[in-house]
mmCIF file of C-alpha atoms and ligand atoms in Angstrom:
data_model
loop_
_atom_site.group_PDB
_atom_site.id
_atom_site.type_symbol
_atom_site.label_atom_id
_atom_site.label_comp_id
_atom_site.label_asym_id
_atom_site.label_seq_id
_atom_site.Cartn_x
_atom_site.Cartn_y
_atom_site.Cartn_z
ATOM 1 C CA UNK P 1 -67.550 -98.105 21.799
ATOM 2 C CA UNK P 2 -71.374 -97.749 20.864
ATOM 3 C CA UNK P 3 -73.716 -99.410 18.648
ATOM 4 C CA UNK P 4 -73.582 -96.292 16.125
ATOM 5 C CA UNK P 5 -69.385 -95.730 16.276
ATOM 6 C CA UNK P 6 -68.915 -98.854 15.593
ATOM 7 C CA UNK P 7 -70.739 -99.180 12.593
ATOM 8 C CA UNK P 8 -69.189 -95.521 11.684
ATOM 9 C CA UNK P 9 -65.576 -97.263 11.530
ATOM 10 C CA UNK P 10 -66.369 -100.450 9.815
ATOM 11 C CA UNK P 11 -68.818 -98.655 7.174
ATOM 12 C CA UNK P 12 -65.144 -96.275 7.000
ATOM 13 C CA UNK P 13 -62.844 -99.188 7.124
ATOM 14 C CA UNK P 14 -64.445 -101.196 4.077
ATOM 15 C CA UNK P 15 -64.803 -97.890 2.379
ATOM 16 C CA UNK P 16 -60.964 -97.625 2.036
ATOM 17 C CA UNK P 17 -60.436 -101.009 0.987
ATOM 18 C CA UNK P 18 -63.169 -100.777 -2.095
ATOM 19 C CA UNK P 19 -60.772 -97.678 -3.052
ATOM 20 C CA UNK P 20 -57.881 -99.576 -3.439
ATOM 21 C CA UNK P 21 -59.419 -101.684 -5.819
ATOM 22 C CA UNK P 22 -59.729 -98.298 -8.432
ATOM 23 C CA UNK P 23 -56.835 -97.963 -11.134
ATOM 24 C CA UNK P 24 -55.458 -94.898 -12.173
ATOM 25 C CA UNK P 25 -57.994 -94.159 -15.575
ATOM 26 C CA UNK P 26 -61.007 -95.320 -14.013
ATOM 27 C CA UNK P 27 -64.451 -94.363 -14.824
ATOM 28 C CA UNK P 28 -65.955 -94.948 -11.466
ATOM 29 C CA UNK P 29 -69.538 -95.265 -10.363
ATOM 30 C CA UNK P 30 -70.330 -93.266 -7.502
ATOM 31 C CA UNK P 31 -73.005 -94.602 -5.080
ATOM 32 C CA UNK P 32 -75.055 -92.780 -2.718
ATOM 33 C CA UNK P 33 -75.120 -93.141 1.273
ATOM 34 C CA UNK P 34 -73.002 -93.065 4.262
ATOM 35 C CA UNK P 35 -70.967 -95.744 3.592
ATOM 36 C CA UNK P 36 -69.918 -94.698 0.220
ATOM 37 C CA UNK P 37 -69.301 -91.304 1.353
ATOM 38 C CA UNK P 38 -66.068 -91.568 3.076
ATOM 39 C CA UNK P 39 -64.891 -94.011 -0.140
ATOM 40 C CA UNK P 40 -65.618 -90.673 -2.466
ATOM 41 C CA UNK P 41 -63.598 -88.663 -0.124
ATOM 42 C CA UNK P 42 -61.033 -91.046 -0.072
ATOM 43 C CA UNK P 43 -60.580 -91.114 -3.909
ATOM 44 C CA UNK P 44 -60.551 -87.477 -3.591
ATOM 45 C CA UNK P 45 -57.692 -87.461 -1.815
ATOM 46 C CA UNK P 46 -56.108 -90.033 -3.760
ATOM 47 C CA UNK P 47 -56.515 -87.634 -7.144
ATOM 48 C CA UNK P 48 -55.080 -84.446 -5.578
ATOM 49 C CA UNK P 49 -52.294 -86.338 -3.396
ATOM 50 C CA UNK P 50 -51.302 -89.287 -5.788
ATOM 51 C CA UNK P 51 -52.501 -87.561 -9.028
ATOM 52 C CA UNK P 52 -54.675 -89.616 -10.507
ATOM 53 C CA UNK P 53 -56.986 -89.805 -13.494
ATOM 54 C CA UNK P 54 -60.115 -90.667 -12.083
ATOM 55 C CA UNK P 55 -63.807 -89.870 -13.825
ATOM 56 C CA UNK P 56 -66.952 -90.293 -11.396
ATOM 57 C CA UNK P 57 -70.168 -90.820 -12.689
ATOM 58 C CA UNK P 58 -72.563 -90.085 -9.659
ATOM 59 C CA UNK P 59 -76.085 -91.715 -8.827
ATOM 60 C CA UNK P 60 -77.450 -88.740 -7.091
ATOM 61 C CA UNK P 61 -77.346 -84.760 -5.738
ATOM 62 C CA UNK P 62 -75.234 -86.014 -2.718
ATOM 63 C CA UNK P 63 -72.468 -88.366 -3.772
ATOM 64 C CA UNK P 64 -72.095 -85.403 -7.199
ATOM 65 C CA UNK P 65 -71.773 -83.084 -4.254
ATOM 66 C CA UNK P 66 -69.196 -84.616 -2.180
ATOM 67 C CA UNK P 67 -67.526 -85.137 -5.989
ATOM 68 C CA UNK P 68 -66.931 -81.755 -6.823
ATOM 69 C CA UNK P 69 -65.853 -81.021 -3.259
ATOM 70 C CA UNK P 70 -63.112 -83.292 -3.301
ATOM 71 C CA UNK P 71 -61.732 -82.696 -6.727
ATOM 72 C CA UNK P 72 -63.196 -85.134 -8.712
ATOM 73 C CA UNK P 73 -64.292 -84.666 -12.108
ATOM 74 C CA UNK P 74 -67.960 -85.629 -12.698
ATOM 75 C CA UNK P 75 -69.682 -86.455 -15.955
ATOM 76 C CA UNK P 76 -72.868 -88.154 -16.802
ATOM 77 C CA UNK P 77 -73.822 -91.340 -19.204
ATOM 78 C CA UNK P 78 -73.816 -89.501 -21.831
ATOM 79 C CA UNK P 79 -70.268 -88.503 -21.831
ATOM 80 C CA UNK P 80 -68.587 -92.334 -21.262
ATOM 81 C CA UNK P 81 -69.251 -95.682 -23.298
ATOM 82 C CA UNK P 82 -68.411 -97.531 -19.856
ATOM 83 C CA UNK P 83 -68.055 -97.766 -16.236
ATOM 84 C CA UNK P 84 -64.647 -99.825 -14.971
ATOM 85 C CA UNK P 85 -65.713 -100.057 -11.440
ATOM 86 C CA UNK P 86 -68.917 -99.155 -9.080
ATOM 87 C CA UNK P 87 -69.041 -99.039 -5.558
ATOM 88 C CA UNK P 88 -72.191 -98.379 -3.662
ATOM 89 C CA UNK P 89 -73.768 -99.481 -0.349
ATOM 90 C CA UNK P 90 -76.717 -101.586 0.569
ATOM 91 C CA UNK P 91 -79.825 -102.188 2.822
ATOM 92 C CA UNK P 92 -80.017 -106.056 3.086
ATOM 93 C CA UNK P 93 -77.517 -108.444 1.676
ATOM 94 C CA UNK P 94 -78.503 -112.069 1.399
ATOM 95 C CA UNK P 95 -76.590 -114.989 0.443
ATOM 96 C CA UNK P 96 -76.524 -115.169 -2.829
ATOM 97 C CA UNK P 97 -75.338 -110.999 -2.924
ATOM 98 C CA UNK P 98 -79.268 -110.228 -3.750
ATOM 99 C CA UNK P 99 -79.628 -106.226 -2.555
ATOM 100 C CA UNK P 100 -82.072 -103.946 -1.400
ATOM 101 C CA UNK P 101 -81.032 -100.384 -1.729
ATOM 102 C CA UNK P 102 -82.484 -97.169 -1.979
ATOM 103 C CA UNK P 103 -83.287 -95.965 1.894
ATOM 104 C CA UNK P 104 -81.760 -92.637 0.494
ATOM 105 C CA UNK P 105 -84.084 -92.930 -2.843
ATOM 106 C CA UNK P 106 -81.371 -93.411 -5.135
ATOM 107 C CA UNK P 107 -82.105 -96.580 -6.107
ATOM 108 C CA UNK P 108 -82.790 -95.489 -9.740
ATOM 109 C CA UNK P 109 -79.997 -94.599 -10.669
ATOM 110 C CA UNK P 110 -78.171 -96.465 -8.638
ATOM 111 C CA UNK P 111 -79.291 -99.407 -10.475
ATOM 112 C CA UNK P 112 -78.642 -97.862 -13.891
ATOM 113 C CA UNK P 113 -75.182 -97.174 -12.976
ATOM 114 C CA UNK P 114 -74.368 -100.128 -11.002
ATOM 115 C CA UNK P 115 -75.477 -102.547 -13.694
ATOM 116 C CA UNK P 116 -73.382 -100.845 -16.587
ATOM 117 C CA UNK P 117 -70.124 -101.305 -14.065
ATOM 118 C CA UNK P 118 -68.056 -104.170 -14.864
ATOM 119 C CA UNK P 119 -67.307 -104.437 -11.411
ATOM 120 C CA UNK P 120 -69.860 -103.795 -8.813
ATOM 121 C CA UNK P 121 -68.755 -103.559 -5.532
ATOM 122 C CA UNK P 122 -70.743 -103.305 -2.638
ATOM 123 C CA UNK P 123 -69.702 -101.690 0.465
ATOM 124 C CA UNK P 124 -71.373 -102.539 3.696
ATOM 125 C CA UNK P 125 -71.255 -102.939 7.517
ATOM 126 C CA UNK P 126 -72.107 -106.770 8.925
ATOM 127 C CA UNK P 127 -75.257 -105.297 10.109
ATOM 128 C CA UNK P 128 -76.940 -104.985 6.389
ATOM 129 C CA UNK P 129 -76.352 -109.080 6.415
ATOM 130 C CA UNK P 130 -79.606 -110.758 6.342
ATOM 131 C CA UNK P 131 -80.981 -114.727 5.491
ATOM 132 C CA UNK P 132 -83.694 -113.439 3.274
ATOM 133 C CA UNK P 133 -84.274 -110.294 1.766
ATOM 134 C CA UNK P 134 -87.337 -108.223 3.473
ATOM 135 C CA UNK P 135 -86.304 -108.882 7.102
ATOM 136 C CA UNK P 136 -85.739 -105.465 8.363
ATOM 137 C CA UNK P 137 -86.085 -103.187 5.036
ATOM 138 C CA UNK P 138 -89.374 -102.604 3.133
ATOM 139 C CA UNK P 139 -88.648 -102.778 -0.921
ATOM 140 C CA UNK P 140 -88.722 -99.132 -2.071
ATOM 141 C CA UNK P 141 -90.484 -98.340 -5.062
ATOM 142 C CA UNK P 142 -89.826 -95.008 -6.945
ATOM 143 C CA UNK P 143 -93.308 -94.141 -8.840
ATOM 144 C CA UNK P 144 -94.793 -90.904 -11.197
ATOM 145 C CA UNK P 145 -96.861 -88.904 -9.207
ATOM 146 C CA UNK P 146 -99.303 -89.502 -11.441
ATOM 147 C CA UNK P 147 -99.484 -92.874 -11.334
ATOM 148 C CA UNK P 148 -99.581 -92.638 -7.363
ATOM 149 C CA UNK P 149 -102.890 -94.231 -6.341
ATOM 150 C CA UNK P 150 -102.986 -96.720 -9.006
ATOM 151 C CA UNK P 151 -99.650 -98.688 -8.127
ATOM 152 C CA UNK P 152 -100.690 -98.095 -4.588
ATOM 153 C CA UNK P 153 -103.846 -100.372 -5.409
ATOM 154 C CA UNK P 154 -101.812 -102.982 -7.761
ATOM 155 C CA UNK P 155 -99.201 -103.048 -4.488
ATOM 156 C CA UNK P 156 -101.943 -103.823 -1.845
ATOM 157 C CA UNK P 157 -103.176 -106.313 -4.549
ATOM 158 C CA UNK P 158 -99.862 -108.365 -4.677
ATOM 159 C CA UNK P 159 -100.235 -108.878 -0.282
ATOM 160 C CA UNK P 160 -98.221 -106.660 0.493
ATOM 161 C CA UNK P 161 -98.293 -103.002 2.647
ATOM 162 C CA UNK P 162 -97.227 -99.976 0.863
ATOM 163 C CA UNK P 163 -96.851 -96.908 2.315
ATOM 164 C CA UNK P 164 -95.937 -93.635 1.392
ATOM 165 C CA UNK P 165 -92.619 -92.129 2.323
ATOM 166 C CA UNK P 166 -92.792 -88.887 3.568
ATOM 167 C CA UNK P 167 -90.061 -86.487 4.251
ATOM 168 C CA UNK P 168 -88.101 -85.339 7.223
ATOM 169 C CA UNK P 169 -87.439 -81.871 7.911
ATOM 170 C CA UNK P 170 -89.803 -81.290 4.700
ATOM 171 C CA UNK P 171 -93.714 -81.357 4.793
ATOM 172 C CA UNK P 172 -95.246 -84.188 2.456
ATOM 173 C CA UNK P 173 -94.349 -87.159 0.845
ATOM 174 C CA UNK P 174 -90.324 -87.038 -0.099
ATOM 175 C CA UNK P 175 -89.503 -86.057 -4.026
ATOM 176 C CA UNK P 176 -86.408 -88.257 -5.596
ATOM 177 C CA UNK P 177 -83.877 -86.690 -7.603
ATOM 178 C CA UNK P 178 -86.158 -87.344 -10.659
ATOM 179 C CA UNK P 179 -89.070 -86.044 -9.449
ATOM 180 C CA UNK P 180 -90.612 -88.851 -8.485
ATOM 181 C CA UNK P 181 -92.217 -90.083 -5.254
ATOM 182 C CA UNK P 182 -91.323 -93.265 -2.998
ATOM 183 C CA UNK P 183 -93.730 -96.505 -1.988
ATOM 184 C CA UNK P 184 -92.101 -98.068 0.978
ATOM 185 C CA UNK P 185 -93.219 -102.098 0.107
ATOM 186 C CA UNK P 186 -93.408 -104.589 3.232
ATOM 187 C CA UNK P 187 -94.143 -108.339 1.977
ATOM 188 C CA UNK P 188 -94.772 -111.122 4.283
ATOM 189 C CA UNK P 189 -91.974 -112.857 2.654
ATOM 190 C CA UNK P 190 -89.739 -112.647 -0.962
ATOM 191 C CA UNK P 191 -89.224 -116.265 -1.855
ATOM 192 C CA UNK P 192 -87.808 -115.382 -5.403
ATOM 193 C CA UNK P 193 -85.931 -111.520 -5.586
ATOM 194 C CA UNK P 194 -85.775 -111.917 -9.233
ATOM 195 C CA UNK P 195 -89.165 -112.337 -9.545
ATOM 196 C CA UNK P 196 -90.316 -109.571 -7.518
ATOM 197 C CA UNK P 197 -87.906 -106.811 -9.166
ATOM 198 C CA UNK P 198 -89.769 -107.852 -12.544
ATOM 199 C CA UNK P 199 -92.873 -108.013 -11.170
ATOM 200 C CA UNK P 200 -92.585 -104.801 -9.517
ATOM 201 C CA UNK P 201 -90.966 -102.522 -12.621
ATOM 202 C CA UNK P 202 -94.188 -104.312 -14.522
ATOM 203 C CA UNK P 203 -96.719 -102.537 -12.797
ATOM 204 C CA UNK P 204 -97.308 -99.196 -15.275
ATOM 205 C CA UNK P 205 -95.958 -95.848 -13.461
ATOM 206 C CA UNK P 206 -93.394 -97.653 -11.642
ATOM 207 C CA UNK P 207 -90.048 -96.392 -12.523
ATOM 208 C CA UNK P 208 -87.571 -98.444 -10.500
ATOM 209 C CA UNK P 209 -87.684 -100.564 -7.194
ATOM 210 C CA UNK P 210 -84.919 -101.138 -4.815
ATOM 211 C CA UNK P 211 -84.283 -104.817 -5.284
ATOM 212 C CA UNK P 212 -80.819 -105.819 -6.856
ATOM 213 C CA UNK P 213 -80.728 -109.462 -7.829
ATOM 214 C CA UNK P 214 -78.004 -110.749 -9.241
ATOM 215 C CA UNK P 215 -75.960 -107.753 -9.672
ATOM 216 C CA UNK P 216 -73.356 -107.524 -7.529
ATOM 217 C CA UNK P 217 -70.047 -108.914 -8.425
ATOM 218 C CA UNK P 218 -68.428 -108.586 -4.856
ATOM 219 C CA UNK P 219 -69.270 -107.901 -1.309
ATOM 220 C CA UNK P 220 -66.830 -106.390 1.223
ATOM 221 C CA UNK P 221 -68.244 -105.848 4.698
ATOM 222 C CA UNK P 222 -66.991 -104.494 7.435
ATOM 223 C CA UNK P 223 -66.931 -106.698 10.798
ATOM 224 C CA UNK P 224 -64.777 -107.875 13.079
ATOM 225 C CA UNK P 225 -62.279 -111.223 13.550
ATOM 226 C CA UNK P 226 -62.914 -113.756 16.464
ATOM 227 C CA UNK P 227 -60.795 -111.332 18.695
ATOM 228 C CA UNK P 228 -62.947 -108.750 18.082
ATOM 229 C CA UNK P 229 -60.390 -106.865 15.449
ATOM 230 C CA UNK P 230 -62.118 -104.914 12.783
ATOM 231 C CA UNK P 231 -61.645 -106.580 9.365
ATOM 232 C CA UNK P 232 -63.013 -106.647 5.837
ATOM 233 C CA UNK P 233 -65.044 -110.137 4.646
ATOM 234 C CA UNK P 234 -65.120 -110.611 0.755
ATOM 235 C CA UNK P 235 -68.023 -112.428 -0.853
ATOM 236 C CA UNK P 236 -67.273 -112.879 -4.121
HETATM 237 C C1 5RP U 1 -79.386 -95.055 -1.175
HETATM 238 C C2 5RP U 1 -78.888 -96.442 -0.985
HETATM 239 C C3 5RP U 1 -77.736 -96.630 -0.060
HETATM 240 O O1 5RP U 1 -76.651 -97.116 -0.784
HETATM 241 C C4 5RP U 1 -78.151 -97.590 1.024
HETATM 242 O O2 5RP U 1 -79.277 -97.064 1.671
HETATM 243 C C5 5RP U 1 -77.018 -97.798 2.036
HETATM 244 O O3 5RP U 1 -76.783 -96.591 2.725
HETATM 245 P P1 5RP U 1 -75.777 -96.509 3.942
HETATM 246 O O4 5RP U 1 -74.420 -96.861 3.417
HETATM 247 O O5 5RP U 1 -75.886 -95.069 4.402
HETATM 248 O O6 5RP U 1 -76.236 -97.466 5.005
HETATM 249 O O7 5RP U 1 -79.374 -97.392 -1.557
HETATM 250 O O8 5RP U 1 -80.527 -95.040 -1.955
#
């Protein structure tokens, strides 16, 4: 099996096993990415075949899409006064269950969702495991338009190498769900996550970065056993 399969079935195998953990009644925060993906299918399923109550409250255009197409019932934070359970995928893991998220640019409000959950569960493969945050993934940083060239300049200022993200299969730089455009942040190193994620959402025109410290409640990733069997790790 390839590289790219393999990571397919254990980003599908821990997908199941976050589903599991949703009781019938749940408001359920819906992350974004492939990894989530196959869990909002599965709950799908779950509602039409096991009938139950389930209310998703979706962090972006995709994971609202694949919603509605599996027969869940979508509403917004205006419409609930909580959030039982989120699940949602990362970029880098580190030891202490610090994230970076938001390769799709739905860090936002992924974060705004994810933090209201009284359970946030994160759904990975082994290969988003890292020692320190920063060792494969820039920080992305969602920013006004307007306030583009400034934060740019504040970004450079603080050692590190922004750049632009620009889109794929659309000319220019990419546009969020909000509107907004993305800062792809590369530091030398990120000693202190918590730090960073304040410092970052201080600079004016920043709306939201991508690091998650201290906000996950549990980790399940997908990897295999010592005879190479596929298997879920908890981190709690
Ligand atoms: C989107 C995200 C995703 O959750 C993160 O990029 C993980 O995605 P995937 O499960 O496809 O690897 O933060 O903004």
């Amino acid at each position: 099996m390839g590289r790219i399969d393999r990571e397919k079935g254990l980003k599908e195998m821990v997908a199941l096993e976050a589903v599991k953990m949703i009781r019938d009644g749940a408001i359920v925060g819906l992350g974004t990415g492939s990894t989530v993906a196959p869990a909002i299918v599965e709950l799908g399923r779950k509602v039409r075949q096991e009938g139950l109550d389930i209310i998703g409250i979706p962090t972006s255009y995709q994971s609202a899409m694949i919603a509605r197409e599996n027969g869940i019932i979508t509403r917004t934070l205006d419409d609930v006064s909580k959030i039982d359970i989120s699940i949602d995928g990362a970029d880098e893991v580190d030891p202490d269950k610090n994230l970076i998220k938001g390769r799709g640019a739905a860090h936002t409000r992924e974060k705004i969702v994810d933090c209201w959950a009284e359970l946030f569960v994160v759904v990975i493969d082994e290969s988003k495991l890292v020692g320190h945050l920063g060792e494969k993934f820039p920080v992305p940083v969602e920013v006004l338009p307007f306030a583009l060239q400034p934060v740019m300049k504040k970004l450079q200022g603080l050692g590190s190498n922004p750049v632009l993200r620009m889109g794929v299969k659309k000319d220019g730089p990419i546009i969020t769900d909000q509107g907004n455009m993305v800062i792809d942040v590369r530091f030398p190193e990120i000693k202190d996550p918590k730090a960073l994620e304040v410092q970052l959402n201080n600079i004016p025109g920043v709306v939201e970065n991508g690091l998650f410290a201290g906000l996950a409640h549990l980790v399940l990733v997908g990897t295999a056993d010592e005879g190479g069997k596929p298997t879920v790790r908890r981190i709690d």
